[in-house]
Short mmCIF file of C-alpha atoms and ligand atoms in Angstrom, two decimals:
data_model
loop_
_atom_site.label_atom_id
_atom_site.label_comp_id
_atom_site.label_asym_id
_atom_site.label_seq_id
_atom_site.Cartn_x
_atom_site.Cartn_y
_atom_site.Cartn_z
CA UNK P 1 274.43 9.39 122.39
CA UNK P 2 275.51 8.10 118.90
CA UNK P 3 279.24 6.31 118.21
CA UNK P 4 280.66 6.48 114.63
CA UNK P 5 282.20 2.90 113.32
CA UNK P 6 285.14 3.19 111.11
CA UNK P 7 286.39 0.06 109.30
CA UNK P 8 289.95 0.77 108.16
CA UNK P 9 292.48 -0.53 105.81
CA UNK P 10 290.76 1.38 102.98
CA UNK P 11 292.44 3.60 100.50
CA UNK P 12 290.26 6.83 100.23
CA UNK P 13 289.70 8.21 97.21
CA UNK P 14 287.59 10.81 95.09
CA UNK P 15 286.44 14.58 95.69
CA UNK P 16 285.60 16.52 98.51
CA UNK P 17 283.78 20.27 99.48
CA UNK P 18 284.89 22.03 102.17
CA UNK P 19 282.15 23.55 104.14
CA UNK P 20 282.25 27.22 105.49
CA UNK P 21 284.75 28.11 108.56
CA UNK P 22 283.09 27.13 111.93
CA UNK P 23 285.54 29.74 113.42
CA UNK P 24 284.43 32.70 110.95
CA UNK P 25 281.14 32.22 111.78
CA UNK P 26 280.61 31.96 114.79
CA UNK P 27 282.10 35.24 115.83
CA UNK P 28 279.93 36.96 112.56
CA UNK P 29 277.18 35.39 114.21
CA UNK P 30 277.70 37.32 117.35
CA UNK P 31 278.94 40.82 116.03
CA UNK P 32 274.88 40.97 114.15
CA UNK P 33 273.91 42.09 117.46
CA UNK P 34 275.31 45.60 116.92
CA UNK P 35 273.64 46.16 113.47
CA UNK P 36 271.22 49.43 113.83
CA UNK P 37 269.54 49.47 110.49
CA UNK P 38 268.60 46.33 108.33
CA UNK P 39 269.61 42.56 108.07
CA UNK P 40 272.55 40.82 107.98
CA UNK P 41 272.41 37.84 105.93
CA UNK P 42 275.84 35.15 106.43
CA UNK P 43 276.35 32.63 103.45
CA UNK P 44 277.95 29.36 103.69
CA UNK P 45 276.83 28.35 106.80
CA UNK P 46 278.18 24.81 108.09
CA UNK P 47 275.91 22.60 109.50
CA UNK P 48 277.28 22.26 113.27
CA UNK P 49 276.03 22.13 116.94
CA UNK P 50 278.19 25.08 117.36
CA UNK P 51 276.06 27.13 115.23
CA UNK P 52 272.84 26.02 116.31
CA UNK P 53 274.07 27.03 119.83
CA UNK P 54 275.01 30.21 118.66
CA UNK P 55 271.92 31.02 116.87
CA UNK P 56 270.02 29.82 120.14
CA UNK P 57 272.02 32.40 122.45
CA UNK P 58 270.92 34.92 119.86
CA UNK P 59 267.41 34.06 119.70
CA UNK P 60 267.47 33.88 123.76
CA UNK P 61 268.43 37.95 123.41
CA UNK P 62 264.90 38.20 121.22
CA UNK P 63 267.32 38.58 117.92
CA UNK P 64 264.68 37.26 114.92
CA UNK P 65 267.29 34.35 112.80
CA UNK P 66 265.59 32.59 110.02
CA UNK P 67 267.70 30.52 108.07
CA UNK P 68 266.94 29.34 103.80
CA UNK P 69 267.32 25.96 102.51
CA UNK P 70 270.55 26.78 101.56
CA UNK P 71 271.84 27.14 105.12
CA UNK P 72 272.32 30.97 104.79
CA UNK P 73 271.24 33.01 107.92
CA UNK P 74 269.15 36.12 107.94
CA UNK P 75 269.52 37.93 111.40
CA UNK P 76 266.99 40.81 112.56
CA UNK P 77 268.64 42.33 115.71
CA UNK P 78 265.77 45.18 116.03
CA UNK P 79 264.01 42.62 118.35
CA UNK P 80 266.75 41.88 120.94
CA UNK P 81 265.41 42.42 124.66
CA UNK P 82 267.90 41.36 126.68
CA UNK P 83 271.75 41.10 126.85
CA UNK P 84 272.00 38.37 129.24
CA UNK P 85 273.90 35.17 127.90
CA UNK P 86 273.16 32.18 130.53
CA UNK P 87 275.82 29.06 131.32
CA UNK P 88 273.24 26.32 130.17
CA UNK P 89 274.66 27.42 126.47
CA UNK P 90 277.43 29.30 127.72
CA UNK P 91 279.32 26.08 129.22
CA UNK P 92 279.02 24.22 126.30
CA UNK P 93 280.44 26.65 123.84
CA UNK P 94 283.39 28.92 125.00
CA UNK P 95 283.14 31.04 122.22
CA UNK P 96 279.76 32.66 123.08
CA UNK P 97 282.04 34.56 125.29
CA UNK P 98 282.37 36.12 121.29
CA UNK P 99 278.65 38.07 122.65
CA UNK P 100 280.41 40.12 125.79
CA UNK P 101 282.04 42.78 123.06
CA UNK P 102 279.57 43.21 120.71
CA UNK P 103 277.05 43.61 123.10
CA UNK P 104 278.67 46.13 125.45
CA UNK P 105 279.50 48.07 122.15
CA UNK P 106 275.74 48.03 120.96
CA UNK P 107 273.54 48.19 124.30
CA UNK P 108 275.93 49.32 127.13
CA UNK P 109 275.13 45.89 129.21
CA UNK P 110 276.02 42.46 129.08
CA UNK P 111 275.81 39.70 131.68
CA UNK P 112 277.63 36.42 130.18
CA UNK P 113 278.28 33.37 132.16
CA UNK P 114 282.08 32.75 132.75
CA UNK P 115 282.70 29.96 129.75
CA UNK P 116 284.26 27.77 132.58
CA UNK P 117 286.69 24.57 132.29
CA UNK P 118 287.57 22.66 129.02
CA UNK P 119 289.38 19.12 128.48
CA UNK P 120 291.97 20.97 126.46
CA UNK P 121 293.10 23.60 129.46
CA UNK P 122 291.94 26.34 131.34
CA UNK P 123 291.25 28.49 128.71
CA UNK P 124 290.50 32.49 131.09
CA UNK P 125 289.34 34.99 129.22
CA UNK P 126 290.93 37.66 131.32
CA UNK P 127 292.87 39.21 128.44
CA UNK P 128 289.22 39.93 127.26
CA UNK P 129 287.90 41.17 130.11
CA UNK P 130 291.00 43.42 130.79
CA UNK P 131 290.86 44.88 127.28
CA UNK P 132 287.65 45.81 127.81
CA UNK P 133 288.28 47.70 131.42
CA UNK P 134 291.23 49.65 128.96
CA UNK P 135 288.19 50.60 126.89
CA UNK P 136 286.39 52.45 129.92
CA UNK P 137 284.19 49.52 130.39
CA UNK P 138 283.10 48.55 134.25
CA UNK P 139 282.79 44.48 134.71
CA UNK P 140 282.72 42.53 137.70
CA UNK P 141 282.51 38.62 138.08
CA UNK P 142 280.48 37.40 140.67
CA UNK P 143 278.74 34.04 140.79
CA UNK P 144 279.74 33.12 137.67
CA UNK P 145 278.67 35.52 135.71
CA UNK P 146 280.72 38.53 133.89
CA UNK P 147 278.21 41.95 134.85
CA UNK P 148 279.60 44.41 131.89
CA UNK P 149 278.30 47.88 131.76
CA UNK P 150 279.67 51.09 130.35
CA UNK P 151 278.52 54.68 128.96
CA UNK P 152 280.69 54.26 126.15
CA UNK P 153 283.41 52.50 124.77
CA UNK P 154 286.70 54.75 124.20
CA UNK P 155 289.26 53.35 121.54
CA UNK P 156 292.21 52.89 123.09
CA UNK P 157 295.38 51.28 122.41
CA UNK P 158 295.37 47.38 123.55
CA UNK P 159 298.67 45.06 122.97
CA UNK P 160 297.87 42.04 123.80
CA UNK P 161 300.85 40.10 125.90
CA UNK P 162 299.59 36.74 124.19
CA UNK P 163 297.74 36.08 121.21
CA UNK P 164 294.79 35.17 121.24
CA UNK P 165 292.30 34.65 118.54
CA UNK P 166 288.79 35.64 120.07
CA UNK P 167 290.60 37.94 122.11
CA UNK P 168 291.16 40.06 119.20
CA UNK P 169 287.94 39.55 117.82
CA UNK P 170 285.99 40.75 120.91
CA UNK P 171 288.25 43.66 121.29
CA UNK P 172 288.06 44.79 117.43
CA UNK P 173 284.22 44.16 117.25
CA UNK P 174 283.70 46.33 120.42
CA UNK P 175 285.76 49.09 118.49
CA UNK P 176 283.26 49.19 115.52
CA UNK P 177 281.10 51.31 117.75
CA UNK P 178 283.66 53.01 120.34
CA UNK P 179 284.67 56.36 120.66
CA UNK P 180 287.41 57.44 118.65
CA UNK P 181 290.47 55.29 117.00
CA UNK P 182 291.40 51.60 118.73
CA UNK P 183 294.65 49.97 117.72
CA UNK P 184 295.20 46.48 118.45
CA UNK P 185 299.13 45.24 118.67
CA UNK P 186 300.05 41.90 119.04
CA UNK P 187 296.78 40.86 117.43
CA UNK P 188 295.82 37.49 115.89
CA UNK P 189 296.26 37.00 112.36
CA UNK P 190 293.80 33.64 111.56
CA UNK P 191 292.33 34.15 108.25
CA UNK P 192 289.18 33.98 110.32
CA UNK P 193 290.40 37.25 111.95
CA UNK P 194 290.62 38.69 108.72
CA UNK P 195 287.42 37.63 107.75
CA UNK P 196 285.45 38.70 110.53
CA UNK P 197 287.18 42.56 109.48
CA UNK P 198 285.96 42.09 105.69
CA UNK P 199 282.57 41.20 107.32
CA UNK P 200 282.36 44.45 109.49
CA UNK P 201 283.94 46.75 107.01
CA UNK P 202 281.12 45.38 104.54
CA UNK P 203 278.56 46.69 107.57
CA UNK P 204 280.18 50.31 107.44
CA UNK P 205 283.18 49.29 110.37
CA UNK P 206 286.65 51.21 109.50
CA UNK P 207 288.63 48.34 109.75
CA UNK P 208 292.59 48.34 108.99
CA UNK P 209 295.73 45.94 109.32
CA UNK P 210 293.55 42.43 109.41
CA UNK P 211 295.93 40.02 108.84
CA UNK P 212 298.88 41.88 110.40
CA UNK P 213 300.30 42.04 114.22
CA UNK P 214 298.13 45.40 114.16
CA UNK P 215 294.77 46.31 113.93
CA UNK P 216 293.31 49.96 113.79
CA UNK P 217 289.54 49.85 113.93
CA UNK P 218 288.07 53.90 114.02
CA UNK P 219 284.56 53.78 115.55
CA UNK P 220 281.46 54.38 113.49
CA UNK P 221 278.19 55.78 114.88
CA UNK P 222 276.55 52.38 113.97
CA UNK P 223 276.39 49.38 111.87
CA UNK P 224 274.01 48.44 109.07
CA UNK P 225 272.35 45.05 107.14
CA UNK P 226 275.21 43.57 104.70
CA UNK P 227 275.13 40.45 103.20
CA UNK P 228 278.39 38.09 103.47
CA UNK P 229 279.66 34.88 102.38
CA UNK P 230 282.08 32.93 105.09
CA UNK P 231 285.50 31.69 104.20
CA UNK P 232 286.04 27.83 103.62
CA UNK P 233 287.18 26.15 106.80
CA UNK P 234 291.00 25.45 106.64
CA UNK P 235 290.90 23.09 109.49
CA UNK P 236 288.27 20.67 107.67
CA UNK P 237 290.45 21.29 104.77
CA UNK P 238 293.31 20.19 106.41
CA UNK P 239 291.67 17.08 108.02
CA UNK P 240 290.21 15.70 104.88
CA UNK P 241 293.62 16.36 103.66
CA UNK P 242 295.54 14.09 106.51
CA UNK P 243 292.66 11.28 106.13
CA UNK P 244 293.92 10.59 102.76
CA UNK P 245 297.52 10.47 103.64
CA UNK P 246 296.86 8.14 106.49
CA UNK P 247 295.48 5.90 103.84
CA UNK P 248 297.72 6.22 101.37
CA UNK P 249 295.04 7.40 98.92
CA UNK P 250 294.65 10.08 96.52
CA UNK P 251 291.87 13.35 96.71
CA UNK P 252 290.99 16.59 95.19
CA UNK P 253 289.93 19.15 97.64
CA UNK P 254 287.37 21.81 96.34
CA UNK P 255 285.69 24.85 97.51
CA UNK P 256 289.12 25.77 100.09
CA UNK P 257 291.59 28.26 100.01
CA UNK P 258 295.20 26.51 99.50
CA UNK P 259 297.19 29.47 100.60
CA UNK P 260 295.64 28.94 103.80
CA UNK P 261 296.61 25.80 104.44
CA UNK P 262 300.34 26.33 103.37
CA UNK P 263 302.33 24.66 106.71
CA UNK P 264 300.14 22.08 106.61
CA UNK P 265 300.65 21.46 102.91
CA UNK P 266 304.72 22.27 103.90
CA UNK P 267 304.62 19.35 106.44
CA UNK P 268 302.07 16.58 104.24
CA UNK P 269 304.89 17.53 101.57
CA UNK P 270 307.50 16.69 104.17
CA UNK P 271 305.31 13.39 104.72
CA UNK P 272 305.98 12.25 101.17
CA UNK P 273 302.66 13.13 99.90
CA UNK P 274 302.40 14.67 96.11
CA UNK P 275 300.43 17.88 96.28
CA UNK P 276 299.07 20.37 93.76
CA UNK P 277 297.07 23.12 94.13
CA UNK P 278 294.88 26.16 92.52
CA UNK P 279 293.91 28.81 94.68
CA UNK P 280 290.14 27.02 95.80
CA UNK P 281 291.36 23.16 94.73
CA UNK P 282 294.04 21.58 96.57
CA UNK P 283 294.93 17.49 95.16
CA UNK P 284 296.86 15.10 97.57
CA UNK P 285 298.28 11.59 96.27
CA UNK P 286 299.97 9.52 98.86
CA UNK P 287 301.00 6.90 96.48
CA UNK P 288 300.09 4.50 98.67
CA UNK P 289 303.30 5.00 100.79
CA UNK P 290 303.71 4.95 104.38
CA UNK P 291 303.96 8.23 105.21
CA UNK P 292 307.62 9.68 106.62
CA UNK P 293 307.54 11.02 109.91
CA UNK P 294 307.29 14.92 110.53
CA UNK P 295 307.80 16.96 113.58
CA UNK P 296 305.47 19.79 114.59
CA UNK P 297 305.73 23.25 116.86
CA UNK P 298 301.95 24.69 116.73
CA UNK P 299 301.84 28.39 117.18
CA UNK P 300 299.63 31.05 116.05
CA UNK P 301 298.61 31.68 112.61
CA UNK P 302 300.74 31.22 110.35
CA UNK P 303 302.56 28.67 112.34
CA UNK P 304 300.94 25.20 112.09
CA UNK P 305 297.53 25.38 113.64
CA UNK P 306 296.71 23.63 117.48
CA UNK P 307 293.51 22.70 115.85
CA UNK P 308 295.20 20.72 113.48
CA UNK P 309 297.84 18.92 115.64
CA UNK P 310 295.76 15.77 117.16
CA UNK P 311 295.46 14.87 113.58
CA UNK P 312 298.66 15.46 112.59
CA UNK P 313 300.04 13.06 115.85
CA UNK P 314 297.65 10.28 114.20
CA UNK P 315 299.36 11.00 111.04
CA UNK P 316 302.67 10.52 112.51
CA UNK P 317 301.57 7.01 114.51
CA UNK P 318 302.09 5.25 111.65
CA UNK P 319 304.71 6.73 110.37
CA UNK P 320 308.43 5.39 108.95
CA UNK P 321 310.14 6.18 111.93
CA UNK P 322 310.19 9.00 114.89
CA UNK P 323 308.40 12.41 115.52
CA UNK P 324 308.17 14.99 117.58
CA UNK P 325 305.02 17.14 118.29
CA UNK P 326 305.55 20.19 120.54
CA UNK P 327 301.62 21.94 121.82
CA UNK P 328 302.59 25.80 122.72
CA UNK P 329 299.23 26.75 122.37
CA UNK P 330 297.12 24.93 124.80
CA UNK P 331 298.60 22.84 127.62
CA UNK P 332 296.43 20.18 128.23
CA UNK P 333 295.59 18.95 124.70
CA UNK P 334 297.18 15.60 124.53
CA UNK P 335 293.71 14.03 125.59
CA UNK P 336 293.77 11.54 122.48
CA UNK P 337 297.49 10.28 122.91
CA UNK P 338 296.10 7.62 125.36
CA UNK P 339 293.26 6.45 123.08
CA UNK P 340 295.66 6.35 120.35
CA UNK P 341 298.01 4.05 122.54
CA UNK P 342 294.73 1.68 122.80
CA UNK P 343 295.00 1.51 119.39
CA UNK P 344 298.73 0.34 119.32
CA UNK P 345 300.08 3.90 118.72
CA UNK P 346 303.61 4.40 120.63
CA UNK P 347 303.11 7.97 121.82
CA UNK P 348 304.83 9.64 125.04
CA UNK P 349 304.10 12.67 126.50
CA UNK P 350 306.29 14.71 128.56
CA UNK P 351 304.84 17.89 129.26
CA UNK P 352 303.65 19.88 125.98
CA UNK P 353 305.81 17.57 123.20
CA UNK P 354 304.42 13.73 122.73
CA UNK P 355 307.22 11.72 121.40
CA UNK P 356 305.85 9.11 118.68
CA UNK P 357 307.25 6.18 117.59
CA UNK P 358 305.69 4.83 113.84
CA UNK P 359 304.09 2.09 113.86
CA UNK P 360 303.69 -0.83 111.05
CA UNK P 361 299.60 -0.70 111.47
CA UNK P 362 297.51 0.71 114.48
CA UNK P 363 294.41 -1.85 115.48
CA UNK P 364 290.58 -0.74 115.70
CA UNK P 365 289.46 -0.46 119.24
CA UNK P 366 286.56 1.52 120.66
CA UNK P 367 288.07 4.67 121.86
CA UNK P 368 286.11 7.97 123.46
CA UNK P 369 286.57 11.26 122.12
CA UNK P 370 287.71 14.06 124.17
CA UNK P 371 287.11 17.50 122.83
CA UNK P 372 286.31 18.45 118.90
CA UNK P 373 290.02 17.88 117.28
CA UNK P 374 290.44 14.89 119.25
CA UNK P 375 287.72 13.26 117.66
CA UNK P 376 288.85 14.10 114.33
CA UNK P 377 292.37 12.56 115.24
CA UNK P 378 290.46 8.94 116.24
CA UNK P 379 288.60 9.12 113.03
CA UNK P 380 291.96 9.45 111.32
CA UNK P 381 293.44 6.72 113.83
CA UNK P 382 290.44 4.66 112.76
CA UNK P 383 290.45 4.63 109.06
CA UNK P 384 294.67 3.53 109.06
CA UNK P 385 293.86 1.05 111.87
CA UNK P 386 293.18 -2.82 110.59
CA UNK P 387 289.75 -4.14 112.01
CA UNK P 388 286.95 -2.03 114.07
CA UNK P 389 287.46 0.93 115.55
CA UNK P 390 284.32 2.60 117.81
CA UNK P 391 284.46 6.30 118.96
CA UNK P 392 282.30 7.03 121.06
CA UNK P 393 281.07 10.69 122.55
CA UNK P 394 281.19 12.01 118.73
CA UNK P 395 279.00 15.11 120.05
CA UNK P 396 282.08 16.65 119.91
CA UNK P 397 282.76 15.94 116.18
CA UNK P 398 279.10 17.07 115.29
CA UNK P 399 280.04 20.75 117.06
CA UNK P 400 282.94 21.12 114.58
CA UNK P 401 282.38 19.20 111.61
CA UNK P 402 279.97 19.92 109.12
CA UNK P 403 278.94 15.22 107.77
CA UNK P 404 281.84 14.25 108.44
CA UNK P 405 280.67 10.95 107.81
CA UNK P 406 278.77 11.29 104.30
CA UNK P 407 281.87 13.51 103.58
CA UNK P 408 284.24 10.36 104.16
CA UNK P 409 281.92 7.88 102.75
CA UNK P 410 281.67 9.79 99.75
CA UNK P 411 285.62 9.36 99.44
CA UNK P 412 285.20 5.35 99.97
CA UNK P 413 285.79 5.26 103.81
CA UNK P 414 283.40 3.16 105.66
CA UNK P 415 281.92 4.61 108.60
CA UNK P 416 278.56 4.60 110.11
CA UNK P 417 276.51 6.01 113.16
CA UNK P 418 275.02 4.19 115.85
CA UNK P 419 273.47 4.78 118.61
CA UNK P 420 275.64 3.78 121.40
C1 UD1 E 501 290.40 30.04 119.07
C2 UD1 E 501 289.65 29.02 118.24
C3 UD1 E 501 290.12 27.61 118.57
C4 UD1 E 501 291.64 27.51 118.42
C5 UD1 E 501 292.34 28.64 119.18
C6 UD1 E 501 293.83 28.69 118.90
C7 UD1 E 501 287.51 30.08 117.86
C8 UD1 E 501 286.05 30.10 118.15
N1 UD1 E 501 288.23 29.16 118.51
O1 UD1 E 501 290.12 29.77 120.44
O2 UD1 E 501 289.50 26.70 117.67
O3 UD1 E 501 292.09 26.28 118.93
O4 UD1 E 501 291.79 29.92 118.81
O5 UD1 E 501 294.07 28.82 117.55
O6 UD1 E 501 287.99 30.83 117.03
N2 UD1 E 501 294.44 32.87 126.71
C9 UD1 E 501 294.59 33.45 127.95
N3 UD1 E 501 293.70 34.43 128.33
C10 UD1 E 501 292.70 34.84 127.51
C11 UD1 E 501 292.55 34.25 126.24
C12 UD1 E 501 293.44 33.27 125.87
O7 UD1 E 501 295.49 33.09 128.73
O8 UD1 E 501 291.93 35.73 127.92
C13 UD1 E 501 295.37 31.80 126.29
C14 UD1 E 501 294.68 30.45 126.08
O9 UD1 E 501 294.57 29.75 127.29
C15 UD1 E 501 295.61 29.78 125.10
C16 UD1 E 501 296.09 30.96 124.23
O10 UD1 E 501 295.85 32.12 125.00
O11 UD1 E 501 296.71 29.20 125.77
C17 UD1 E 501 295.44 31.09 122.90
O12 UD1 E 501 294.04 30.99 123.04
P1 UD1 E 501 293.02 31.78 122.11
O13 UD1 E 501 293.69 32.19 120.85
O14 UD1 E 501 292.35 32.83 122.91
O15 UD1 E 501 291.97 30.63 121.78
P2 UD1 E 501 290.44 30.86 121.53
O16 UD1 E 501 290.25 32.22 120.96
O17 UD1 E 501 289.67 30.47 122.73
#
């Protein structure tokens, strides 16, 4: 297992690409399975566990995946076997739940392994699964294992009592191939969401409303070959975007989307950094100025991202003063607010808001990373911190972030991998 060493104190600087969305593609990934005629190709892949897993579960079906030099992905499904997803790459991926939809649409049968526990919260997926019983689909859960059959799948109406984002998905990739007209209410609005929608609707889906509380998807007789090019991810966007302004520097994001990264360019505004953007380019100057404290409520898209928050709390640890960060989406995702205290930080937590107290300087330590974001945040922590810092169980950062440390050398941080 590898550790990244970060050796802060220095003022990053220089230009950046953002890589394609880890959350766009994953669930593109999965929705290939229901193509009939011809190849789907998916541009702009980022190099992440994530997707390797993905593309594993895929191949384990008997789906044929090559993939260029360029990192795009060509995906034959006319060679899938099986519909059986198992927990060895199940557990370490809760998305590949992203599979149960798709291939109950396509093939009628699906047996995928409950995702099980993460370090961020429970995380059930019974808003899927009940969705899916609405849709005329039989599944029981017995030793682990979701057993999904069904003749099938009627559109219905589904209104989701929470959000949720590959909730939606499942549920609007299942109604590609359904019976008749499914509306979604209540739906999620990511711009991942939206994409996934363009994606289908370029594969012959009847796709309406992405990017609004409803979706209306009218089933198609089947799906064919497209090819597609993935969104730029707005939470690397967003990270590379807080590592600057926790080191006062100055950087020119390229290859993003700015409008969808507005509340996080509201709040690094409300931070005291200078920010101007283009629609792909996005340039942050921090002046070299500690950074003024902000307060945070995560919610749903277009509220300020969960995914973005552990970052965000590093941010604010070295702050001019106090902050308050409040988690409604997840309940247990404070997981880095103790390594960040190793480090000097003055964080409490009281149930889902940490209270944070600025500090002058945080100091290098070797900290462990918890889950993917929380990585990200002690990477952040690391290159404000004076001295060493170590983190240590970065296989999280590697399922998420597509060189994060050439990325951040490149900009004049110094960080390197060693084995642990
Ligand atoms: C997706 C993202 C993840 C992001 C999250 C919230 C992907 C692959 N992952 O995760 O990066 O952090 O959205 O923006 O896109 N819930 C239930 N029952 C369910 C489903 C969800 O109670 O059946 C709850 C969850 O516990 C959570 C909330 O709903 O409290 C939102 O979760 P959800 O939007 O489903 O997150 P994911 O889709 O898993």
């Amino acid at each position: 297992m590898d550790k990244l060493i970060v050796e802060g104190k220095n003022i990053l600087s220089g230009t950046v690409s953002v890589s394609g969305a880890k959350n766009a593609v994953l669930p593109m990934l999965c929705a290939s399975v229901m193509i009939s005629d011809g190849l789907v190709i998916i541009k702009n892949i980022p190099h992440l566990n994530d997707v390797t897993t993905t593309t594993s579960l895929l191949a384990k079906m008997g789906m044929t995946i090559t993939m260029d030099e360029s990192m795009n992905i060509q995906l034959d499904s006319s060679t899938i076997n099986n519909t059986f997803a198992p927990y060895e790459l199940v557990k370490t991926m809760r998305s590949s739940i992203l599979v149960l939809g798709p291939l109950l649409a396509k093939h009628g049968n699906a047996k995928v392994s409950l995702p099980g526990g993460c370090a961020i919260g429970t995380r059930p997926v019974n808003l899927h699964i009940e969705a899916l019983r609405k849709m005329g689909a039989k599944l029981d859960i017995f030793n682990g294992y979701i057993h999904a059959k069904c003749k099938k799948l009627q559109g219905v109406t589904i209104e989701f009592p929470q959000i949720s984002v590959t909730g939606t998905e499942n549920i609007l990739m299942a109604g590609c191939l359904a019976d008749g007209i499914t509306t979604i209410r209540n739906a999620a609005r990511e711009p991942e969401v939206v994409d996934l929608c363009n994606f289908l609707n370029k594969m012959g889906a009847k796709i309406s409303g992405q990017g609004t509380e409803t979706i209306i998807i009218e089933g198609v007789e089947k799906l064919k070959g497209a090819s597609y090019t993935a969104l730029p991810d707005r939470i690397e966007t967003g990270t590379f975007l807080i590592a600057a302004a926790i080191t006062g520097g100055k950087i020119l994001i390229k290859d993003t989307i700015s409008s969808h990264v507005a509340i996080i360019l509201e709040k690094l505004k409300e931070a005291g950094a200078y920010i101007k953007t283009t629609e792909s380019t996005i340039e942050l100057d921090m002046k070299k100025k500690r950074p003024t404290p902000v307060n945070i409520t995560t919610g749903p898209y277009p509220m300020f991202p969960t995914d973005m928050q552990a970052q965000m709390t590093a941010l604010n640890s070295i702050a001019k003063g106090k902050s308050e960060v409040l988690e409604n989406v997840f309940e247990n995702r404070f997981m880095h607010v103790q390594e960040m205290n190793r480090m000097g930080a003055q964080i409490e937590v009281k149930e889902n808001c940490a209270s944070i107290v600025g500090q002058d300087t945080l100091k290098g330590a070797p900290v462990m990373a918890t889950d993917l974001r929380a990585s990200a945040s002690l990477i952040l922590a690391g290159l404000a911190a004076e001295g060493v810092t170590e983190v240590g169980r970065i296989y999280h950062i590697d399922r998420g972030y597509d060189c994060i440390e050439e990325k951040l050398k490149q900009l004049g941080a110094k960080i390197t991998r060693e084995p642990m």
